[in-house]
CSV table of C-alpha atoms in Angstrom, one decimal:
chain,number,residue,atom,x,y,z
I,1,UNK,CA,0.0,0.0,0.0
I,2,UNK,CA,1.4,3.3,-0.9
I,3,UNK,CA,1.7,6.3,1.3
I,4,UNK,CA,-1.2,7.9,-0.4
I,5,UNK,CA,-3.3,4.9,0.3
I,6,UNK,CA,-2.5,4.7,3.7
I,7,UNK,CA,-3.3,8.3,4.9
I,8,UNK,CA,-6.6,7.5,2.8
I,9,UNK,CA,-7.4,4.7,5.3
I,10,UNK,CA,-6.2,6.4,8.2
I,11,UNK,CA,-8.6,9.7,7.6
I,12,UNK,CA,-11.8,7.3,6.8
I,13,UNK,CA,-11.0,5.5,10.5
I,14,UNK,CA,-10.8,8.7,11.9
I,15,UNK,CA,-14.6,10.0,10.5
I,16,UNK,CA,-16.1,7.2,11.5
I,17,UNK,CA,-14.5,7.3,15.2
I,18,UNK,CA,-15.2,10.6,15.4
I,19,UNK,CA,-19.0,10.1,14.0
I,20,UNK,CA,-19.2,7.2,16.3
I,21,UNK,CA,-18.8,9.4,18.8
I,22,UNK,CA,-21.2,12.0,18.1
I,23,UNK,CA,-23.6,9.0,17.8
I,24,UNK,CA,-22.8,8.2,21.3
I,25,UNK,CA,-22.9,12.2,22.8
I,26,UNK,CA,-26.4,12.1,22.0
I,27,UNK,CA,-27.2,9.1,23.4
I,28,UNK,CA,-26.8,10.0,27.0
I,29,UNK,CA,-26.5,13.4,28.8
I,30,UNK,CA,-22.7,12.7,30.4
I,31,UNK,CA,-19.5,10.8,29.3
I,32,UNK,CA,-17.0,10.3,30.6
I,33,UNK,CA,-12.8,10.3,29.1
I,34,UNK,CA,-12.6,5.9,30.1
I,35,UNK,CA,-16.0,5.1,28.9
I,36,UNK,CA,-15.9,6.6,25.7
I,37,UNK,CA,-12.7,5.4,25.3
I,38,UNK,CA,-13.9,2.0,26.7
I,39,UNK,CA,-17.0,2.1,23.6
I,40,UNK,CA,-14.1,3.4,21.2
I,41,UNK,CA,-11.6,1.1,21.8
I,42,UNK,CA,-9.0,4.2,21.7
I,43,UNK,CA,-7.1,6.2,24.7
I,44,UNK,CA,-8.5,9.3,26.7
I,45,UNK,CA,-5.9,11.1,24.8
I,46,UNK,CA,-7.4,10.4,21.3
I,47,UNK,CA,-11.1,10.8,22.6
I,48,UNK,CA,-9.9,14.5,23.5
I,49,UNK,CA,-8.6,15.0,20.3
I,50,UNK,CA,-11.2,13.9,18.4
I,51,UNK,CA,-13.9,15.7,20.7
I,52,UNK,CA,-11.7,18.8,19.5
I,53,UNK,CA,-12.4,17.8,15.8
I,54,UNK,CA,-16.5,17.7,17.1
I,55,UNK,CA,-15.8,21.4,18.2
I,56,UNK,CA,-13.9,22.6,14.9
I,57,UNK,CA,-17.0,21.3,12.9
I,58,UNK,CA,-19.0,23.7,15.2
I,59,UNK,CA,-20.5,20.8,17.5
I,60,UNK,CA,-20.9,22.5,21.5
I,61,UNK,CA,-19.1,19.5,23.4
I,62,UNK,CA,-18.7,20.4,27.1
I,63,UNK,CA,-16.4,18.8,29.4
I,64,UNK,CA,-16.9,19.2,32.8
I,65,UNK,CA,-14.1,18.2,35.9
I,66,UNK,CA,-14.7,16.5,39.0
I,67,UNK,CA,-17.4,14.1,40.5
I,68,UNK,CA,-20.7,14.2,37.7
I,69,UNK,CA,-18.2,15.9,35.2
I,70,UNK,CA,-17.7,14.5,31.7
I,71,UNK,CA,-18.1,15.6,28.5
I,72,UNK,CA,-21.5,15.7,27.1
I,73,UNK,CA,-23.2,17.7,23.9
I,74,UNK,CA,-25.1,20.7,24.6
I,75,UNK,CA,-26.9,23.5,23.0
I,76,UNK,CA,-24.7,26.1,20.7
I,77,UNK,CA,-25.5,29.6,19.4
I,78,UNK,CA,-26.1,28.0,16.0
I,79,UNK,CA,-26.6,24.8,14.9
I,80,UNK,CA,-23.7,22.2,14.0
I,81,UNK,CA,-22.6,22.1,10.5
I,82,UNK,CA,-24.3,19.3,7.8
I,83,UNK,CA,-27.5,19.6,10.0
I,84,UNK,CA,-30.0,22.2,8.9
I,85,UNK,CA,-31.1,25.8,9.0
I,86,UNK,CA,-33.6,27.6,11.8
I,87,UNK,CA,-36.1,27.0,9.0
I,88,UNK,CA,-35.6,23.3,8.3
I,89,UNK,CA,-34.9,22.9,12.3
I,90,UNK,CA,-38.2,24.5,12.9
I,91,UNK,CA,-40.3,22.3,10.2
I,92,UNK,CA,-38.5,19.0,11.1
I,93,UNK,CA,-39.3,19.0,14.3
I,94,UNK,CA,-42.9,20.1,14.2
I,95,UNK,CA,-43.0,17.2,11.9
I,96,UNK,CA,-41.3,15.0,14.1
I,97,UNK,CA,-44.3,16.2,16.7
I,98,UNK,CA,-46.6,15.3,14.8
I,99,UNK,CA,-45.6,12.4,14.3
I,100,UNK,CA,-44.9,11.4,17.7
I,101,UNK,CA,-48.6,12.2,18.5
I,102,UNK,CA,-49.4,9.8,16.5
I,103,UNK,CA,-50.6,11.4,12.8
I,104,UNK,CA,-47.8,9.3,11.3
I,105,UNK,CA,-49.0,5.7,12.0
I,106,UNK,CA,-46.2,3.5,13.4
I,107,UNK,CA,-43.6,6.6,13.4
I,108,UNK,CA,-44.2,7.8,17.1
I,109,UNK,CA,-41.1,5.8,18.8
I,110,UNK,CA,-39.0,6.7,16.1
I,111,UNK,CA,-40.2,9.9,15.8
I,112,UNK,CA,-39.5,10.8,19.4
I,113,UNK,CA,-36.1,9.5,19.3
I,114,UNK,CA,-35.3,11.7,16.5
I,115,UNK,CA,-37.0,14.8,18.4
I,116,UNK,CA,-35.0,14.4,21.7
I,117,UNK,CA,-31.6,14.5,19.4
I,118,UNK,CA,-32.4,18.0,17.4
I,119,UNK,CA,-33.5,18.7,21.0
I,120,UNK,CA,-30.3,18.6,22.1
I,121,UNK,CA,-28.5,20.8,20.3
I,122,UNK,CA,-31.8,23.1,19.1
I,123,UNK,CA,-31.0,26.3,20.3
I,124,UNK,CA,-33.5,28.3,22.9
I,125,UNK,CA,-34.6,30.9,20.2
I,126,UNK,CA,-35.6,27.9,18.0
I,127,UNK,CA,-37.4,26.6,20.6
I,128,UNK,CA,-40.1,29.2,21.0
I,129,UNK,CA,-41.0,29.3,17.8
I,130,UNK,CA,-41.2,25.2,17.6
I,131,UNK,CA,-43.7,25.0,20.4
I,132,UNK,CA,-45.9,28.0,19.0
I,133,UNK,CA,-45.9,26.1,15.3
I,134,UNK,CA,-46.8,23.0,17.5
I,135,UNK,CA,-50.0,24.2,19.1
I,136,UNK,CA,-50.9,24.5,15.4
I,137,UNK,CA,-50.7,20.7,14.4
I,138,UNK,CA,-53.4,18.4,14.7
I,139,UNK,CA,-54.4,14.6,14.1
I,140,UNK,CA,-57.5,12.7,12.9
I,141,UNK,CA,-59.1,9.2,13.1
I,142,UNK,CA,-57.9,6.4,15.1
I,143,UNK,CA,-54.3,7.9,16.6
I,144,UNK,CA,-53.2,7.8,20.2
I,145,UNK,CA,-55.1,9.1,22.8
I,146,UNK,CA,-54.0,12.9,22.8
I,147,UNK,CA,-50.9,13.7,25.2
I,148,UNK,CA,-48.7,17.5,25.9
I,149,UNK,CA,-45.8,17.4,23.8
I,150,UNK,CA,-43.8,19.0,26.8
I,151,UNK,CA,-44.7,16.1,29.0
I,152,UNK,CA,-43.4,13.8,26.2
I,153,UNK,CA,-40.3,15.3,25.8
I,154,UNK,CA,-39.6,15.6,29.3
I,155,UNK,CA,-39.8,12.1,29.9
I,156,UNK,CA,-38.1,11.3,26.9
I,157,UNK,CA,-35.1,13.5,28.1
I,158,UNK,CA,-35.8,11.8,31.8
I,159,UNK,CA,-35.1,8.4,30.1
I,160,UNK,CA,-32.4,9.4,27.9
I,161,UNK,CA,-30.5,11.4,30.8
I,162,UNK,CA,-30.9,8.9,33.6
I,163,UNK,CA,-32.8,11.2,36.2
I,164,UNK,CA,-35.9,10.8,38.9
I,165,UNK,CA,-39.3,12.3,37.6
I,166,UNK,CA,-42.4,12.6,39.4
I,167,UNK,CA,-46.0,13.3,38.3
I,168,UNK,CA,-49.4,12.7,40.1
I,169,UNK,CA,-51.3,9.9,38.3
I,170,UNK,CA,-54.5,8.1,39.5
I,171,UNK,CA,-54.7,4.7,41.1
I,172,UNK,CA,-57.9,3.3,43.1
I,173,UNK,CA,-59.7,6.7,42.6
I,174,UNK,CA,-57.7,8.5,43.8
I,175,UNK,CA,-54.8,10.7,42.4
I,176,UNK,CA,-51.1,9.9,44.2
I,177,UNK,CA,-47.7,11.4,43.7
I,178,UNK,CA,-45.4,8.8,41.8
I,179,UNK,CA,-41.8,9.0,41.9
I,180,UNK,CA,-39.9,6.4,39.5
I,181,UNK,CA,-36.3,5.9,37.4
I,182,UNK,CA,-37.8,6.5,34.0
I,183,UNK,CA,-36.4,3.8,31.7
I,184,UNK,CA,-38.2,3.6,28.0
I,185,UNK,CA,-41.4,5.4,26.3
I,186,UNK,CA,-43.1,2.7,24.6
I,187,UNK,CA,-45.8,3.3,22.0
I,188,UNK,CA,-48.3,1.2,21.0
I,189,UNK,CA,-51.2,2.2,18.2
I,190,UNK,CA,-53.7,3.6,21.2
I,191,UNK,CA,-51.4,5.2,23.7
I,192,UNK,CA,-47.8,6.3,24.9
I,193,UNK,CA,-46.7,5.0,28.1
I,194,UNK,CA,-43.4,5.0,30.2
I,195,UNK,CA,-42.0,1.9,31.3
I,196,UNK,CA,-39.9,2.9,34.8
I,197,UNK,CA,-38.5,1.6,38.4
I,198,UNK,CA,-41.1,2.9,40.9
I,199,UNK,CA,-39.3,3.8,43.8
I,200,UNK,CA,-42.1,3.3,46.2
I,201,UNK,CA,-43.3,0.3,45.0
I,202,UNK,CA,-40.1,-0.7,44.5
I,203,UNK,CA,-40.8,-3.2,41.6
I,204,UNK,CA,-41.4,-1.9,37.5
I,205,UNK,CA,-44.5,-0.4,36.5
I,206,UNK,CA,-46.2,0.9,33.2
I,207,UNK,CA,-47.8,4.2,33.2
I,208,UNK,CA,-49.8,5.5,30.5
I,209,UNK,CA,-48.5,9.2,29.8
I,210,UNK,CA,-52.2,11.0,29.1
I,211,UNK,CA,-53.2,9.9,32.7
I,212,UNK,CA,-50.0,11.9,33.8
I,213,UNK,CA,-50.3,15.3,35.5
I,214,UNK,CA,-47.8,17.8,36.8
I,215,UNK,CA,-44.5,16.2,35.7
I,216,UNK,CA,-41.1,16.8,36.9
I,217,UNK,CA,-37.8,15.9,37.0
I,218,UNK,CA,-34.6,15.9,39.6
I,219,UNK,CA,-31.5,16.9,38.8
I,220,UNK,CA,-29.5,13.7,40.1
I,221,UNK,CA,-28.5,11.1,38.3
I,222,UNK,CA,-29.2,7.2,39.0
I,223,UNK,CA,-27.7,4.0,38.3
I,224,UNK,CA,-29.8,2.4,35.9
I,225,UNK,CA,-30.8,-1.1,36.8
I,226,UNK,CA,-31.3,-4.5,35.0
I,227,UNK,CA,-34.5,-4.0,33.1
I,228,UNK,CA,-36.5,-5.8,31.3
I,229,UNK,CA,-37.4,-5.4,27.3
I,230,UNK,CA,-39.8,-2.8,27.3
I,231,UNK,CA,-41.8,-3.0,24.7
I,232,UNK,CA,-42.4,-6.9,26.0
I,233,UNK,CA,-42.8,-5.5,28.9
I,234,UNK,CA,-45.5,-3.2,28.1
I,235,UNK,CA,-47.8,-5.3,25.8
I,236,UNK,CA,-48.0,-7.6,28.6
I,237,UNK,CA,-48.9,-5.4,31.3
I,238,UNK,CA,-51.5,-3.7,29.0
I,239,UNK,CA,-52.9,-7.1,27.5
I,240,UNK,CA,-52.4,-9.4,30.6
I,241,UNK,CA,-51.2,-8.4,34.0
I,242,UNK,CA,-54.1,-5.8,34.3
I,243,UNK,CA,-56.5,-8.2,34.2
I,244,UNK,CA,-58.0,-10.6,36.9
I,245,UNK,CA,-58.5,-13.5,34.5
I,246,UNK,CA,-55.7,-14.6,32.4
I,247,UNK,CA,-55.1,-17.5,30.0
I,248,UNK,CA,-53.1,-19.1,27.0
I,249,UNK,CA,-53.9,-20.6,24.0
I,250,UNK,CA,-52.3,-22.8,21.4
I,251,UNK,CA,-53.2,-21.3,18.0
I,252,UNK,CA,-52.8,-23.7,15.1
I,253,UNK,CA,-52.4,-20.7,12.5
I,254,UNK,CA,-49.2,-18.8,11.5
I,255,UNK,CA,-48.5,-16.0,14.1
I,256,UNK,CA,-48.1,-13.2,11.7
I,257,UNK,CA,-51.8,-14.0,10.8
I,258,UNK,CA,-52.9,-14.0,14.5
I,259,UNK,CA,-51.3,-10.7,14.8
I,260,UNK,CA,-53.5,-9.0,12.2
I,261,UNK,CA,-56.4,-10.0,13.8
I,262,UNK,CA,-56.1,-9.7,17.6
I,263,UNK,CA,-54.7,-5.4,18.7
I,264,UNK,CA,-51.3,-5.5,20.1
I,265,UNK,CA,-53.3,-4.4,23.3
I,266,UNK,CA,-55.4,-7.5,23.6
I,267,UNK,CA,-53.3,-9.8,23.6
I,268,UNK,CA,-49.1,-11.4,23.3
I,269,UNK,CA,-48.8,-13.5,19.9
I,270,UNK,CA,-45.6,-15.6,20.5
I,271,UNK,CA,-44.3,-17.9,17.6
I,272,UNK,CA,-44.1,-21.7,18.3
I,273,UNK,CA,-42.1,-24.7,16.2
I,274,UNK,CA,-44.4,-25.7,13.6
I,275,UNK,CA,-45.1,-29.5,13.8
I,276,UNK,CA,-45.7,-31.1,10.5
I,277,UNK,CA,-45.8,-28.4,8.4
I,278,UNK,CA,-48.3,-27.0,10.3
I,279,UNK,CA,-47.3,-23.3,11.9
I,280,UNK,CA,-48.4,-22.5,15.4
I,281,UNK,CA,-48.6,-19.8,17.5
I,282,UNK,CA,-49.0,-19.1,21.4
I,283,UNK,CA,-51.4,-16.1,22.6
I,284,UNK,CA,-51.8,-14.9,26.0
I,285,UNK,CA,-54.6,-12.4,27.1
I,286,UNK,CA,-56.5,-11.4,29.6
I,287,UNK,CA,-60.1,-10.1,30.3
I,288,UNK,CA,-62.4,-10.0,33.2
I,289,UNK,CA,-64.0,-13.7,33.1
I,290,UNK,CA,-62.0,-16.1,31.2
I,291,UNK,CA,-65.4,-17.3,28.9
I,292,UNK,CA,-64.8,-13.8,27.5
I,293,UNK,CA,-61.5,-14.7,26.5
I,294,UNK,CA,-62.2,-18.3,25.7
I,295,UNK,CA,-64.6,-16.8,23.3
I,296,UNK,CA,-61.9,-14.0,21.7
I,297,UNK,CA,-59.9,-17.1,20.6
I,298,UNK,CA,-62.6,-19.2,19.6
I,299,UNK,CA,-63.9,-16.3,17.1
I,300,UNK,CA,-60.6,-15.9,15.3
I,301,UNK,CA,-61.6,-18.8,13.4
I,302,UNK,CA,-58.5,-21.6,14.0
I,303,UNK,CA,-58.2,-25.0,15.5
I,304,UNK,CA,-56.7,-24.3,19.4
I,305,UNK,CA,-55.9,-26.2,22.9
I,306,UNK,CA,-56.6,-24.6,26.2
I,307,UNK,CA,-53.0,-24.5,28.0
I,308,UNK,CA,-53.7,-23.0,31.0
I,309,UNK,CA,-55.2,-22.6,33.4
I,310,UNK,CA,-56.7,-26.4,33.7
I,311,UNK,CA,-60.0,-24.9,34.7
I,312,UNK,CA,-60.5,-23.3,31.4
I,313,UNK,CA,-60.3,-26.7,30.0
I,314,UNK,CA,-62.7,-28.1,31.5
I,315,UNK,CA,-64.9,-25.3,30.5
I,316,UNK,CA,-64.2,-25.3,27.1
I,317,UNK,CA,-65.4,-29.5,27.4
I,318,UNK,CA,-68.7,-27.9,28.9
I,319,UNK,CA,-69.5,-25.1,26.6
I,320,UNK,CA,-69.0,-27.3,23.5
I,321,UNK,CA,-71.4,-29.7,24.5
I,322,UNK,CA,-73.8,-27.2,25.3
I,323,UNK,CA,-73.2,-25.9,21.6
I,324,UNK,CA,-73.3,-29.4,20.1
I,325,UNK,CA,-76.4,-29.9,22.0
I,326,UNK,CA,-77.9,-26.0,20.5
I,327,UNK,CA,-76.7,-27.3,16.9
I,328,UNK,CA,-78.8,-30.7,17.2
């Protein structure tokens, strides 16, 4: 390889550490030198020079000494280079509203993610004029239930900078103060909700965001714990664990198929090995009496078994000779 060649190779590793490492600023509010050197796989000494390159191209990286210090990306006088203009900044992220309220079907997650990175780095006169354009957008037909795009981005900024947040939120008719370790947003096609550590309960808990009043967030940091996959997570707290009465079903039909015909908020469609040729599926749901669920299944229109619980079984032995005995 000649020299020419070489430097070539050495400038193309150096943009994509270097964008690798923006990716990673806006991931999380605070760096530090030995973790992003850590992700990297460089020194401290060459994540400070290439967090100089970051500056040079007119990204605001901070770096901040002693305990909490770090370097993390905040808000400039202008925005970055090979981003966009006030105008374009303004229109993209009304549009990224938008579509986190749900007018885009299927784009809210994504849609949020994006807004919480222009977020970042949208500088505070942009930011006036964003949430005046936003009182200006609206949705029809079957979206999510309606929610305040400044509660949304609060928690989404909660979640992605690892602090407390409290809000008041209703349980057993009456409305108590929550305080939790926000982890993920999660949205489904009906609602928004926020998957996080409840520190009083001291256990995980879904909250739906438009039942959500008087939001706020601490300024300390904490130490996120295991968690569990939050979308998972959610669907079966919405579908299942909310319920009194819960059961599962073997589904002799693709699950693909199942899913089209059962909302993600009625029920957990889990693949199974097909046997013979045949594809199955496993669905879990929940409902109030378990004949209303029983029947939910039955009206899909596929051959199924009763797993659990044994009880439902023997129901489903009853009711079919009550209907074999209508038929006659």
């Amino acid at each position: 390889m000649d020299a020419g060649s070489e430097r070539d190779t050495t400038e193309r590793g150096t943009t994509e550490r270097v964008l690798t490492l923006l990716g990673l600023l806006q991931q999380r509010h605070v760096w530090t030198g030995p973790e992003l050197a850590g992700r990297l796989g460089v020194t401290t000494r060459t994540v400070r020079r290439d967090v100089e390159r970051l500056r040079v191209l007119g990204y605001p990286v901070r770096a901040g000494q002693g305990v909490g210090g770090g370097y993390q990306l905040g808000a400039g006088q202008e925005l970055p280079p090979l981003l966009l203009d006030d105008e374009e900044a303004i229109a993209t992220a009304v549009s990224l509203l938008a579509g986190a309220g749900g007018a885009v079907a299927g784009a809210g997650d994504a849609a949020l993610r994006a807004l919480t990175k222009l977020d970042q780095v949208l500088p505070v006169r942009l930011r006036h004029e964003v949430r005046a354009l936003s009182g200006s957008v609206e949705s029809f037909g079957g979206g999510r239930s309606p929610v305040d795009s400044d509660v949304l981005m609060t928690l989404a900024r909660a979640c992605r900078d690892e602090v407390e947040a409290g809000f008041d939120y209703p349980s057993r008719g009456e409305v108590r103060r929550r305080r939790c370790e926000p982890y993920r947003l999660v949205a489904s096609d009906r609602r928004w909700y926020l998957l996080a550590y409840d520190l009083d309960r001291d256990d995980w808990r879904t909250f739906r965001v438009d039942r959500m009043t008087e939001v706020s967030v601490r300024t300390w940091h904490f130490r996120p714990r295991p968690a569990p996959d939050a979308a998972a997570y959610v669907q079966e707290g919405v579908a299942i664990r909310v319920y009194p009465c819960q059961a599962r079903f073997l589904v002799h039909a693709p699950a693909d198929r199942v899913r089209e015909q059962i909302p993600g908020a009625a029920a957990v469609v889990q693949e199974r090995e097909p046997v013979g040729g045949s594809e199955r599926c496993e669905v879990l749901s929940g409902g109030d009496r378990l004949d209303a669920v029983m029947m939910h299944v039955l009206l899909l229109g596929h051959d199924f078994e009763v797993l659990d619980p044994p009880e439902l079984a023997a129901r489903a032995r009853e009711l079919s000779e009550r209907l074999r005995a209508a038929g006659a």
